[in-house]
């Protein structure tokens, strides 16, 4: 059993944009197949640059705010309560397009690397 309190965790930088902060609740190796379970906070206008993963899929859940996620050049709205699953190899970028903080809770699942 693991019990983690989000409020007790230190902030870290998101690898795709160090100005965006996250709190990591679970890390690679703590549960089978899980790469991370985190919450990120994007200030207005902040962007996690486009990237893709060959060895993981990611699931994002919008807790607060509004934004866009661009997946393989197609834009999708991010609004409270929206869940988006990104498949391995799909290029994705997250943008806060609103005037409030965009809060995403997300996790990654390890998969066999795509060829």
PDB file of N, CA and C in Angstrom:
ATOM      1  N   UNK A   1       0.841  -1.172   0.000  1.00  0.00           N
ATOM      2  CA  UNK A   1       0.000   0.000   0.000  1.00  0.00           C
ATOM      3  C   UNK A   1       0.887   1.236   0.000  1.00  0.00           C
ATOM      4  N   UNK A   2       0.477   2.220  -0.765  1.00  0.00           N
ATOM      5  CA  UNK A   2       1.173   3.500  -0.786  1.00  0.00           C
ATOM      6  C   UNK A   2       0.133   4.585  -0.503  1.00  0.00           C
ATOM      7  N   UNK A   3       0.498   5.556   0.308  1.00  0.00           N
ATOM      8  CA  UNK A   3      -0.392   6.684   0.606  1.00  0.00           C
ATOM      9  C   UNK A   3       0.428   7.946   0.432  1.00  0.00           C
ATOM     10  N   UNK A   4      -0.033   8.806  -0.461  1.00  0.00           N
ATOM     11  CA  UNK A   4       0.697  10.033  -0.782  1.00  0.00           C
ATOM     12  C   UNK A   4      -0.257  11.211  -0.648  1.00  0.00           C
ATOM     13  N   UNK A   5       0.184  12.275  -0.009  1.00  0.00           N
ATOM     14  CA  UNK A   5      -0.605  13.503   0.100  1.00  0.00           C
ATOM     15  C   UNK A   5      -0.004  14.534  -0.863  1.00  0.00           C
ATOM     16  N   UNK A   6      -0.771  14.942  -1.833  1.00  0.00           N
ATOM     17  CA  UNK A   6      -0.309  15.890  -2.845  1.00  0.00           C
ATOM     18  C   UNK A   6       0.274  17.147  -2.214  1.00  0.00           C
ATOM     19  N   UNK A   7      -0.356  17.649  -1.170  1.00  0.00           N
ATOM     20  CA  UNK A   7       0.103  18.884  -0.525  1.00  0.00           C
ATOM     21  C   UNK A   7       1.465  18.746   0.143  1.00  0.00           C
ATOM     22  N   UNK A   8       1.883  17.523   0.436  1.00  0.00           N
ATOM     23  CA  UNK A   8       3.175  17.298   1.092  1.00  0.00           C
ATOM     24  C   UNK A   8       4.331  17.135   0.111  1.00  0.00           C
ATOM     25  N   UNK A   9       4.048  17.068  -1.173  1.00  0.00           N
ATOM     26  CA  UNK A   9       5.085  16.810  -2.172  1.00  0.00           C
ATOM     27  C   UNK A   9       5.752  18.097  -2.653  1.00  0.00           C
ATOM     28  N   UNK A  10       7.045  18.026  -2.955  1.00  0.00           N
ATOM     29  CA  UNK A  10       7.729  19.195  -3.515  1.00  0.00           C
ATOM     30  C   UNK A  10       7.383  19.387  -4.983  1.00  0.00           C
ATOM     31  N   UNK A  11       7.468  20.616  -5.445  1.00  0.00           N
ATOM     32  CA  UNK A  11       7.276  20.900  -6.873  1.00  0.00           C
ATOM     33  C   UNK A  11       8.551  20.579  -7.627  1.00  0.00           C
ATOM     34  N   UNK A  12       8.372  20.081  -8.856  1.00  0.00           N
ATOM     35  CA  UNK A  12       9.473  19.806  -9.772  1.00  0.00           C
ATOM     36  C   UNK A  12       9.133  20.436 -11.109  1.00  0.00           C
ATOM     37  N   UNK A  13      10.116  20.602 -11.955  1.00  0.00           N
ATOM     38  CA  UNK A  13       9.887  21.124 -13.298  1.00  0.00           C
ATOM     39  C   UNK A  13       9.449  20.005 -14.237  1.00  0.00           C
ATOM     40  N   UNK A  14       8.569  20.339 -15.160  1.00  0.00           N
ATOM     41  CA  UNK A  14       8.168  19.420 -16.221  1.00  0.00           C
ATOM     42  C   UNK A  14       9.301  19.378 -17.238  1.00  0.00           C
ATOM     43  N   UNK A  15       9.663  18.199 -17.704  1.00  0.00           N
ATOM     44  CA  UNK A  15      10.818  18.069 -18.600  1.00  0.00           C
ATOM     45  C   UNK A  15      10.643  18.803 -19.927  1.00  0.00           C
ATOM     46  N   UNK A  16       9.426  18.973 -20.395  1.00  0.00           N
ATOM     47  CA  UNK A  16       9.187  19.612 -21.693  1.00  0.00           C
ATOM     48  C   UNK A  16       9.114  21.133 -21.612  1.00  0.00           C
ATOM     49  N   UNK A  17       9.081  21.679 -20.379  1.00  0.00           N
ATOM     50  CA  UNK A  17       9.117  23.118 -20.145  1.00  0.00           C
ATOM     51  C   UNK A  17       9.388  23.336 -18.656  1.00  0.00           C
ATOM     52  N   UNK A  18      10.619  23.668 -18.286  1.00  0.00           N
ATOM     53  CA  UNK A  18      10.974  23.811 -16.871  1.00  0.00           C
ATOM     54  C   UNK A  18      10.170  24.861 -16.107  1.00  0.00           C
ATOM     55  N   UNK A  19       9.503  25.785 -16.810  1.00  0.00           N
ATOM     56  CA  UNK A  19       8.697  26.801 -16.131  1.00  0.00           C
ATOM     57  C   UNK A  19       7.386  26.224 -15.600  1.00  0.00           C
ATOM     58  N   UNK A  20       6.949  25.094 -16.163  1.00  0.00           N
ATOM     59  CA  UNK A  20       5.728  24.426 -15.705  1.00  0.00           C
ATOM     60  C   UNK A  20       6.099  23.515 -14.548  1.00  0.00           C
ATOM     61  N   UNK A  21       5.321  23.573 -13.490  1.00  0.00           N
ATOM     62  CA  UNK A  21       5.622  22.799 -12.283  1.00  0.00           C
ATOM     63  C   UNK A  21       4.677  21.609 -12.135  1.00  0.00           C
ATOM     64  N   UNK A  22       5.211  20.536 -11.536  1.00  0.00           N
ATOM     65  CA  UNK A  22       4.422  19.335 -11.292  1.00  0.00           C
ATOM     66  C   UNK A  22       4.765  18.780  -9.917  1.00  0.00           C
ATOM     67  N   UNK A  23       3.878  17.922  -9.441  1.00  0.00           N
ATOM     68  CA  UNK A  23       4.123  17.133  -8.233  1.00  0.00           C
ATOM     69  C   UNK A  23       3.941  15.676  -8.633  1.00  0.00           C
ATOM     70  N   UNK A  24       4.953  14.879  -8.359  1.00  0.00           N
ATOM     71  CA  UNK A  24       4.934  13.465  -8.751  1.00  0.00           C
ATOM     72  C   UNK A  24       4.490  12.626  -7.559  1.00  0.00           C
ATOM     73  N   UNK A  25       3.354  11.948  -7.731  1.00  0.00           N
ATOM     74  CA  UNK A  25       2.822  11.115  -6.658  1.00  0.00           C
ATOM     75  C   UNK A  25       3.398   9.705  -6.708  1.00  0.00           C
ATOM     76  N   UNK A  26       3.577   9.168  -7.902  1.00  0.00           N
ATOM     77  CA  UNK A  26       4.178   7.847  -8.091  1.00  0.00           C
ATOM     78  C   UNK A  26       5.172   7.925  -9.247  1.00  0.00           C
ATOM     79  N   UNK A  27       6.296   7.231  -9.113  1.00  0.00           N
ATOM     80  CA  UNK A  27       7.363   7.251 -10.117  1.00  0.00           C
ATOM     81  C   UNK A  27       7.560   5.880 -10.747  1.00  0.00           C
ATOM     82  N   UNK A  28       8.312   5.890 -11.826  1.00  0.00           N
ATOM     83  CA  UNK A  28       8.690   4.665 -12.524  1.00  0.00           C
ATOM     84  C   UNK A  28       9.278   3.664 -11.526  1.00  0.00           C
ATOM     85  N   UNK A  29       8.783   2.446 -11.574  1.00  0.00           N
ATOM     86  CA  UNK A  29       9.286   1.391 -10.706  1.00  0.00           C
ATOM     87  C   UNK A  29       8.474   1.181  -9.435  1.00  0.00           C
ATOM     88  N   UNK A  30       7.581   2.120  -9.103  1.00  0.00           N
ATOM     89  CA  UNK A  30       6.799   1.973  -7.873  1.00  0.00           C
ATOM     90  C   UNK A  30       5.581   1.072  -8.051  1.00  0.00           C
ATOM     91  N   UNK A  31       5.047   0.993  -9.266  1.00  0.00           N
ATOM     92  CA  UNK A  31       3.947   0.088  -9.597  1.00  0.00           C
ATOM     93  C   UNK A  31       4.228  -0.488 -10.993  1.00  0.00           C
ATOM     94  N   UNK A  32       3.865  -1.736 -11.230  1.00  0.00           N
ATOM     95  CA  UNK A  32       4.125  -2.324 -12.553  1.00  0.00           C
ATOM     96  C   UNK A  32       3.504  -1.496 -13.682  1.00  0.00           C
ATOM     97  N   UNK A  33       4.291  -1.265 -14.716  1.00  0.00           N
ATOM     98  CA  UNK A  33       3.876  -0.591 -15.956  1.00  0.00           C
ATOM     99  C   UNK A  33       3.679   0.912 -15.830  1.00  0.00           C
ATOM    100  N   UNK A  34       3.578   1.439 -14.623  1.00  0.00           N
ATOM    101  CA  UNK A  34       3.353   2.871 -14.432  1.00  0.00           C
ATOM    102  C   UNK A  34       4.671   3.629 -14.567  1.00  0.00           C
ATOM    103  N   UNK A  35       4.682   4.664 -15.415  1.00  0.00           N
ATOM    104  CA  UNK A  35       5.890   5.490 -15.550  1.00  0.00           C
ATOM    105  C   UNK A  35       5.851   6.665 -14.593  1.00  0.00           C
ATOM    106  N   UNK A  36       4.656   7.179 -14.320  1.00  0.00           N
ATOM    107  CA  UNK A  36       4.479   8.288 -13.383  1.00  0.00           C
ATOM    108  C   UNK A  36       2.995   8.512 -13.149  1.00  0.00           C
ATOM    109  N   UNK A  37       2.693   9.125 -12.032  1.00  0.00           N
ATOM    110  CA  UNK A  37       1.352   9.628 -11.740  1.00  0.00           C
ATOM    111  C   UNK A  37       1.594  10.989 -11.119  1.00  0.00           C
ATOM    112  N   UNK A  38       1.191  12.042 -11.834  1.00  0.00           N
ATOM    113  CA  UNK A  38       1.588  13.402 -11.463  1.00  0.00           C
ATOM    114  C   UNK A  38       0.451  14.385 -11.670  1.00  0.00           C
ATOM    115  N   UNK A  39       0.660  15.580 -11.100  1.00  0.00           N
ATOM    116  CA  UNK A  39      -0.229  16.694 -11.366  1.00  0.00           C
ATOM    117  C   UNK A  39       0.633  17.872 -11.800  1.00  0.00           C
ATOM    118  N   UNK A  40       0.298  18.453 -12.953  1.00  0.00           N
ATOM    119  CA  UNK A  40       1.033  19.608 -13.475  1.00  0.00           C
ATOM    120  C   UNK A  40       0.127  20.830 -13.479  1.00  0.00           C
ATOM    121  N   UNK A  41       0.763  21.994 -13.259  1.00  0.00           N
ATOM    122  CA  UNK A  41       0.040  23.265 -13.248  1.00  0.00           C
ATOM    123  C   UNK A  41       0.670  24.196 -14.274  1.00  0.00           C
ATOM    124  N   UNK A  42      -0.114  24.555 -15.280  1.00  0.00           N
ATOM    125  CA  UNK A  42       0.321  25.431 -16.364  1.00  0.00           C
ATOM    126  C   UNK A  42      -0.237  26.819 -16.110  1.00  0.00           C
ATOM    127  N   UNK A  43       0.623  27.807 -16.046  1.00  0.00           N
ATOM    128  CA  UNK A  43       0.161  29.183 -15.966  1.00  0.00           C
ATOM    129  C   UNK A  43      -0.410  29.612 -17.308  1.00  0.00           C
ATOM    130  N   UNK A  44      -1.184  30.704 -17.335  1.00  0.00           N
ATOM    131  CA  UNK A  44      -1.717  31.200 -18.604  1.00  0.00           C
ATOM    132  C   UNK A  44      -0.598  31.356 -19.645  1.00  0.00           C
ATOM    133  N   UNK A  45      -0.840  30.809 -20.832  1.00  0.00           N
ATOM    134  CA  UNK A  45       0.118  30.914 -21.934  1.00  0.00           C
ATOM    135  C   UNK A  45       1.225  29.879 -21.928  1.00  0.00           C
ATOM    136  N   UNK A  46       1.369  29.101 -20.857  1.00  0.00           N
ATOM    137  CA  UNK A  46       2.446  28.119 -20.828  1.00  0.00           C
ATOM    138  C   UNK A  46       2.153  26.930 -21.746  1.00  0.00           C
ATOM    139  N   UNK A  47       3.257  26.388 -22.309  1.00  0.00           N
ATOM    140  CA  UNK A  47       3.163  25.302 -23.279  1.00  0.00           C
ATOM    141  C   UNK A  47       4.159  24.206 -22.920  1.00  0.00           C
ATOM    142  N   UNK A  48       3.706  22.961 -22.931  1.00  0.00           N
ATOM    143  CA  UNK A  48       4.610  21.803 -22.882  1.00  0.00           C
ATOM    144  C   UNK A  48       4.838  21.439 -24.341  1.00  0.00           C
ATOM    145  N   UNK A  49       6.043  21.676 -24.833  1.00  0.00           N
ATOM    146  CA  UNK A  49       6.369  21.554 -26.258  1.00  0.00           C
ATOM    147  C   UNK A  49       6.027  20.179 -26.822  1.00  0.00           C
ATOM    148  N   UNK A  50       5.768  20.173 -28.118  1.00  0.00           N
ATOM    149  CA  UNK A  50       5.411  18.949 -28.833  1.00  0.00           C
ATOM    150  C   UNK A  50       6.497  17.888 -28.672  1.00  0.00           C
ATOM    151  N   UNK A  51       6.056  16.676 -28.388  1.00  0.00           N
ATOM    152  CA  UNK A  51       6.951  15.541 -28.235  1.00  0.00           C
ATOM    153  C   UNK A  51       6.139  14.260 -28.385  1.00  0.00           C
ATOM    154  N   UNK A  52       6.820  13.141 -28.507  1.00  0.00           N
ATOM    155  CA  UNK A  52       6.169  11.836 -28.592  1.00  0.00           C
ATOM    156  C   UNK A  52       6.970  10.835 -27.766  1.00  0.00           C
ATOM    157  N   UNK A  53       6.300   9.789 -27.329  1.00  0.00           N
ATOM    158  CA  UNK A  53       6.944   8.710 -26.587  1.00  0.00           C
ATOM    159  C   UNK A  53       6.754   7.415 -27.377  1.00  0.00           C
ATOM    160  N   UNK A  54       7.813   6.656 -27.542  1.00  0.00           N
ATOM    161  CA  UNK A  54       7.690   5.372 -28.234  1.00  0.00           C
ATOM    162  C   UNK A  54       7.417   4.237 -27.265  1.00  0.00           C
ATOM    163  N   UNK A  55       7.706   4.464 -25.978  1.00  0.00           N
ATOM    164  CA  UNK A  55       7.628   3.382 -24.999  1.00  0.00           C
ATOM    165  C   UNK A  55       6.563   3.588 -23.927  1.00  0.00           C
ATOM    166  N   UNK A  56       5.654   4.535 -24.145  1.00  0.00           N
ATOM    167  CA  UNK A  56       4.591   4.765 -23.162  1.00  0.00           C
ATOM    168  C   UNK A  56       3.388   5.438 -23.791  1.00  0.00           C
ATOM    169  N   UNK A  57       2.233   5.256 -23.160  1.00  0.00           N
ATOM    170  CA  UNK A  57       1.054   6.042 -23.485  1.00  0.00           C
ATOM    171  C   UNK A  57       0.790   6.916 -22.266  1.00  0.00           C
ATOM    172  N   UNK A  58       0.093   8.021 -22.477  1.00  0.00           N
ATOM    173  CA  UNK A  58      -0.199   8.948 -21.390  1.00  0.00           C
ATOM    174  C   UNK A  58      -1.685   9.247 -21.346  1.00  0.00           C
ATOM    175  N   UNK A  59      -2.177   9.429 -20.135  1.00  0.00           N
ATOM    176  CA  UNK A  59      -3.580   9.790 -19.927  1.00  0.00           C
ATOM    177  C   UNK A  59      -3.601  11.087 -19.130  1.00  0.00           C
ATOM    178  N   UNK A  60      -4.322  12.083 -19.638  1.00  0.00           N
ATOM    179  CA  UNK A  60      -4.437  13.394 -19.007  1.00  0.00           C
ATOM    180  C   UNK A  60      -5.886  13.617 -18.573  1.00  0.00           C
ATOM    181  N   UNK A  61      -6.076  14.159 -17.370  1.00  0.00           N
ATOM    182  CA  UNK A  61      -7.393  14.521 -16.876  1.00  0.00           C
ATOM    183  C   UNK A  61      -7.351  15.974 -16.440  1.00  0.00           C
ATOM    184  N   UNK A  62      -8.294  16.774 -16.938  1.00  0.00           N
ATOM    185  CA  UNK A  62      -8.329  18.205 -16.639  1.00  0.00           C
ATOM    186  C   UNK A  62      -9.075  18.444 -15.331  1.00  0.00           C
ATOM    187  N   UNK A  63      -8.334  18.932 -14.330  1.00  0.00           N
ATOM    188  CA  UNK A  63      -8.907  19.242 -13.022  1.00  0.00           C
ATOM    189  C   UNK A  63      -9.461  20.667 -12.966  1.00  0.00           C
ATOM    190  N   UNK A  64      -8.758  21.603 -13.639  1.00  0.00           N
ATOM    191  CA  UNK A  64      -9.161  23.014 -13.612  1.00  0.00           C
ATOM    192  C   UNK A  64      -8.589  23.718 -14.832  1.00  0.00           C
ATOM    193  N   UNK A  65      -9.237  24.797 -15.233  1.00  0.00           N
ATOM    194  CA  UNK A  65      -8.743  25.619 -16.327  1.00  0.00           C
ATOM    195  C   UNK A  65      -9.179  25.127 -17.695  1.00  0.00           C
ATOM    196  N   UNK A  66      -8.607  25.784 -18.711  1.00  0.00           N
ATOM    197  CA  UNK A  66      -8.902  25.430 -20.100  1.00  0.00           C
ATOM    198  C   UNK A  66      -7.615  25.479 -20.906  1.00  0.00           C
ATOM    199  N   UNK A  67      -7.613  24.728 -21.981  1.00  0.00           N
ATOM    200  CA  UNK A  67      -6.444  24.723 -22.844  1.00  0.00           C
ATOM    201  C   UNK A  67      -6.704  23.919 -24.097  1.00  0.00           C
ATOM    202  N   UNK A  68      -5.622  23.604 -24.771  1.00  0.00           N
ATOM    203  CA  UNK A  68      -5.668  22.783 -25.982  1.00  0.00           C
ATOM    204  C   UNK A  68      -4.600  21.717 -25.882  1.00  0.00           C
ATOM    205  N   UNK A  69      -4.926  20.552 -26.427  1.00  0.00           N
ATOM    206  CA  UNK A  69      -3.908  19.536 -26.642  1.00  0.00           C
ATOM    207  C   UNK A  69      -3.892  19.285 -28.143  1.00  0.00           C
ATOM    208  N   UNK A  70      -2.722  19.360 -28.718  1.00  0.00           N
ATOM    209  CA  UNK A  70      -2.548  19.120 -30.144  1.00  0.00           C
ATOM    210  C   UNK A  70      -1.918  17.733 -30.278  1.00  0.00           C
ATOM    211  N   UNK A  71      -2.623  16.823 -30.940  1.00  0.00           N
ATOM    212  CA  UNK A  71      -2.143  15.461 -31.143  1.00  0.00           C
ATOM    213  C   UNK A  71      -2.037  15.221 -32.639  1.00  0.00           C
ATOM    214  N   UNK A  72      -0.804  14.961 -33.092  1.00  0.00           N
ATOM    215  CA  UNK A  72      -0.549  14.740 -34.526  1.00  0.00           C
ATOM    216  C   UNK A  72      -1.215  15.827 -35.379  1.00  0.00           C
ATOM    217  N   UNK A  73      -0.991  17.075 -35.005  1.00  0.00           N
ATOM    218  CA  UNK A  73      -1.453  18.275 -35.729  1.00  0.00           C
ATOM    219  C   UNK A  73      -2.955  18.534 -35.639  1.00  0.00           C
ATOM    220  N   UNK A  74      -3.680  17.788 -34.830  1.00  0.00           N
ATOM    221  CA  UNK A  74      -5.114  18.020 -34.639  1.00  0.00           C
ATOM    222  C   UNK A  74      -5.320  18.588 -33.234  1.00  0.00           C
ATOM    223  N   UNK A  75      -6.043  19.720 -33.114  1.00  0.00           N
ATOM    224  CA  UNK A  75      -6.271  20.351 -31.820  1.00  0.00           C
ATOM    225  C   UNK A  75      -7.566  19.863 -31.177  1.00  0.00           C
ATOM    226  N   UNK A  76      -7.498  19.664 -29.850  1.00  0.00           N
ATOM    227  CA  UNK A  76      -8.656  19.247 -29.069  1.00  0.00           C
ATOM    228  C   UNK A  76      -8.745  20.139 -27.834  1.00  0.00           C
ATOM    229  N   UNK A  77      -9.967  20.531 -27.483  1.00  0.00           N
ATOM    230  CA  UNK A  77     -10.171  21.391 -26.310  1.00  0.00           C
ATOM    231  C   UNK A  77      -9.932  20.614 -25.024  1.00  0.00           C
ATOM    232  N   UNK A  78      -9.317  21.291 -24.072  1.00  0.00           N
ATOM    233  CA  UNK A  78      -9.154  20.762 -22.720  1.00  0.00           C
ATOM    234  C   UNK A  78     -10.038  21.603 -21.809  1.00  0.00           C
ATOM    235  N   UNK A  79     -11.052  20.979 -21.243  1.00  0.00           N
ATOM    236  CA  UNK A  79     -11.958  21.643 -20.310  1.00  0.00           C
ATOM    237  C   UNK A  79     -12.101  20.753 -19.078  1.00  0.00           C
ATOM    238  N   UNK A  80     -12.560  21.324 -17.990  1.00  0.00           N
ATOM    239  CA  UNK A  80     -12.698  20.580 -16.737  1.00  0.00           C
ATOM    240  C   UNK A  80     -13.497  19.298 -16.977  1.00  0.00           C
ATOM    241  N   UNK A  81     -12.936  18.193 -16.483  1.00  0.00           N
ATOM    242  CA  UNK A  81     -13.596  16.899 -16.610  1.00  0.00           C
ATOM    243  C   UNK A  81     -13.218  16.120 -17.849  1.00  0.00           C
ATOM    244  N   UNK A  82     -12.429  16.704 -18.742  1.00  0.00           N
ATOM    245  CA  UNK A  82     -12.020  16.025 -19.969  1.00  0.00           C
ATOM    246  C   UNK A  82     -10.865  15.073 -19.678  1.00  0.00           C
ATOM    247  N   UNK A  83     -10.930  13.896 -20.280  1.00  0.00           N
ATOM    248  CA  UNK A  83      -9.866  12.900 -20.200  1.00  0.00           C
ATOM    249  C   UNK A  83      -9.375  12.627 -21.618  1.00  0.00           C
ATOM    250  N   UNK A  84      -8.059  12.656 -21.808  1.00  0.00           N
ATOM    251  CA  UNK A  84      -7.458  12.414 -23.117  1.00  0.00           C
ATOM    252  C   UNK A  84      -6.383  11.347 -22.967  1.00  0.00           C
ATOM    253  N   UNK A  85      -6.452  10.309 -23.796  1.00  0.00           N
ATOM    254  CA  UNK A  85      -5.433   9.258 -23.821  1.00  0.00           C
ATOM    255  C   UNK A  85      -4.596   9.430 -25.084  1.00  0.00           C
ATOM    256  N   UNK A  86      -3.281   9.491 -24.910  1.00  0.00           N
ATOM    257  CA  UNK A  86      -2.345   9.655 -26.021  1.00  0.00           C
ATOM    258  C   UNK A  86      -1.624   8.330 -26.225  1.00  0.00           C
ATOM    259  N   UNK A  87      -1.696   7.824 -27.442  1.00  0.00           N
ATOM    260  CA  UNK A  87      -1.082   6.532 -27.770  1.00  0.00           C
ATOM    261  C   UNK A  87       0.420   6.686 -28.005  1.00  0.00           C
ATOM    262  N   UNK A  88       1.184   5.604 -27.863  1.00  0.00           N
ATOM    263  CA  UNK A  88       2.613   5.665 -28.178  1.00  0.00           C
ATOM    264  C   UNK A  88       2.837   6.149 -29.614  1.00  0.00           C
ATOM    265  N   UNK A  89       3.821   7.009 -29.785  1.00  0.00           N
ATOM    266  CA  UNK A  89       4.158   7.531 -31.104  1.00  0.00           C
ATOM    267  C   UNK A  89       3.371   8.752 -31.528  1.00  0.00           C
ATOM    268  N   UNK A  90       2.282   9.092 -30.838  1.00  0.00           N
ATOM    269  CA  UNK A  90       1.510  10.275 -31.190  1.00  0.00           C
ATOM    270  C   UNK A  90       2.214  11.520 -30.641  1.00  0.00           C
ATOM    271  N   UNK A  91       2.506  12.456 -31.540  1.00  0.00           N
ATOM    272  CA  UNK A  91       3.132  13.711 -31.105  1.00  0.00           C
ATOM    273  C   UNK A  91       2.065  14.563 -30.430  1.00  0.00           C
ATOM    274  N   UNK A  92       2.397  15.088 -29.249  1.00  0.00           N
ATOM    275  CA  UNK A  92       1.403  15.863 -28.501  1.00  0.00           C
ATOM    276  C   UNK A  92       2.047  17.071 -27.832  1.00  0.00           C
ATOM    277  N   UNK A  93       1.249  18.134 -27.752  1.00  0.00           N
ATOM    278  CA  UNK A  93       1.646  19.388 -27.129  1.00  0.00           C
ATOM    279  C   UNK A  93       0.457  19.885 -26.324  1.00  0.00           C
ATOM    280  N   UNK A  94       0.722  20.400 -25.123  1.00  0.00           N
ATOM    281  CA  UNK A  94      -0.344  20.921 -24.256  1.00  0.00           C
ATOM    282  C   UNK A  94      -0.129  22.414 -24.081  1.00  0.00           C
ATOM    283  N   UNK A  95      -1.222  23.186 -24.228  1.00  0.00           N
ATOM    284  CA  UNK A  95      -1.165  24.648 -24.086  1.00  0.00           C
ATOM    285  C   UNK A  95      -2.284  25.132 -23.181  1.00  0.00           C
ATOM    286  N   UNK A  96      -1.934  26.045 -22.278  1.00  0.00           N
ATOM    287  CA  UNK A  96      -2.950  26.736 -21.494  1.00  0.00           C
ATOM    288  C   UNK A  96      -3.365  27.951 -22.315  1.00  0.00           C
ATOM    289  N   UNK A  97      -4.584  27.928 -22.818  1.00  0.00           N
ATOM    290  CA  UNK A  97      -5.099  29.030 -23.632  1.00  0.00           C
ATOM    291  C   UNK A  97      -6.021  29.944 -22.829  1.00  0.00           C
ATOM    292  N   UNK A  98      -6.216  29.626 -21.547  1.00  0.00           N
ATOM    293  CA  UNK A  98      -7.115  30.407 -20.717  1.00  0.00           C
ATOM    294  C   UNK A  98      -6.392  31.454 -19.896  1.00  0.00           C
ATOM    295  N   UNK A  99      -7.158  32.147 -19.079  1.00  0.00           N
ATOM    296  CA  UNK A  99      -6.603  33.193 -18.213  1.00  0.00           C
ATOM    297  C   UNK A  99      -6.359  32.680 -16.790  1.00  0.00           C
ATOM    298  N   UNK A 100      -6.730  31.434 -16.526  1.00  0.00           N
ATOM    299  CA  UNK A 100      -6.540  30.803 -15.217  1.00  0.00           C
ATOM    300  C   UNK A 100      -5.541  29.656 -15.357  1.00  0.00           C
ATOM    301  N   UNK A 101      -5.103  29.146 -14.237  1.00  0.00           N
ATOM    302  CA  UNK A 101      -4.193  28.009 -14.225  1.00  0.00           C
ATOM    303  C   UNK A 101      -4.876  26.769 -14.818  1.00  0.00           C
ATOM    304  N   UNK A 102      -4.160  26.035 -15.659  1.00  0.00           N
ATOM    305  CA  UNK A 102      -4.616  24.753 -16.202  1.00  0.00           C
ATOM    306  C   UNK A 102      -3.981  23.662 -15.342  1.00  0.00           C
ATOM    307  N   UNK A 103      -4.820  22.845 -14.702  1.00  0.00           N
ATOM    308  CA  UNK A 103      -4.327  21.796 -13.812  1.00  0.00           C
ATOM    309  C   UNK A 103      -4.652  20.445 -14.438  1.00  0.00           C
ATOM    310  N   UNK A 104      -3.601  19.674 -14.732  1.00  0.00           N
ATOM    311  CA  UNK A 104      -3.749  18.353 -15.322  1.00  0.00           C
ATOM    312  C   UNK A 104      -3.208  17.295 -14.376  1.00  0.00           C
ATOM    313  N   UNK A 105      -4.001  16.287 -14.102  1.00  0.00           N
ATOM    314  CA  UNK A 105      -3.516  15.098 -13.425  1.00  0.00           C
ATOM    315  C   UNK A 105      -3.309  14.068 -14.525  1.00  0.00           C
ATOM    316  N   UNK A 106      -2.141  13.417 -14.515  1.00  0.00           N
ATOM    317  CA  UNK A 106      -1.818  12.519 -15.629  1.00  0.00           C
ATOM    318  C   UNK A 106      -0.955  11.358 -15.172  1.00  0.00           C
ATOM    319  N   UNK A 107      -0.988  10.309 -15.991  1.00  0.00           N
ATOM    320  CA  UNK A 107      -0.125   9.166 -15.736  1.00  0.00           C
ATOM    321  C   UNK A 107       0.332   8.575 -17.059  1.00  0.00           C
ATOM    322  N   UNK A 108       1.428   7.849 -16.983  1.00  0.00           N
ATOM    323  CA  UNK A 108       1.958   7.147 -18.146  1.00  0.00           C
ATOM    324  C   UNK A 108       2.019   5.666 -17.863  1.00  0.00           C
ATOM    325  N   UNK A 109       1.816   4.879 -18.915  1.00  0.00           N
ATOM    326  CA  UNK A 109       1.902   3.426 -18.823  1.00  0.00           C
ATOM    327  C   UNK A 109       2.956   2.936 -19.810  1.00  0.00           C
ATOM    328  N   UNK A 110       3.877   2.131 -19.323  1.00  0.00           N
ATOM    329  CA  UNK A 110       4.967   1.597 -20.145  1.00  0.00           C
ATOM    330  C   UNK A 110       4.403   0.563 -21.128  1.00  0.00           C
ATOM    331  N   UNK A 111       4.839   0.661 -22.373  1.00  0.00           N
ATOM    332  CA  UNK A 111       4.484  -0.307 -23.413  1.00  0.00           C
ATOM    333  C   UNK A 111       5.767  -0.706 -24.137  1.00  0.00           C
ATOM    334  N   UNK A 112       5.682  -1.745 -24.918  1.00  0.00           N
ATOM    335  CA  UNK A 112       6.837  -2.125 -25.752  1.00  0.00           C
ATOM    336  C   UNK A 112       7.074  -1.008 -26.761  1.00  0.00           C
ATOM    337  N   UNK A 113       8.324  -0.598 -26.964  1.00  0.00           N
ATOM    338  CA  UNK A 113       8.608   0.485 -27.918  1.00  0.00           C
ATOM    339  C   UNK A 113       8.071   0.163 -29.310  1.00  0.00           C
ATOM    340  N   UNK A 114       7.475   1.172 -29.957  1.00  0.00           N
ATOM    341  CA  UNK A 114       6.972   0.981 -31.322  1.00  0.00           C
ATOM    342  C   UNK A 114       8.146   0.986 -32.281  1.00  0.00           C
ATOM    343  N   UNK A 115       7.995   0.261 -33.345  1.00  0.00           N
ATOM    344  CA  UNK A 115       9.081   0.128 -34.324  1.00  0.00           C
ATOM    345  C   UNK A 115       8.983   1.181 -35.404  1.00  0.00           C
TER     346      UNK A 115
END
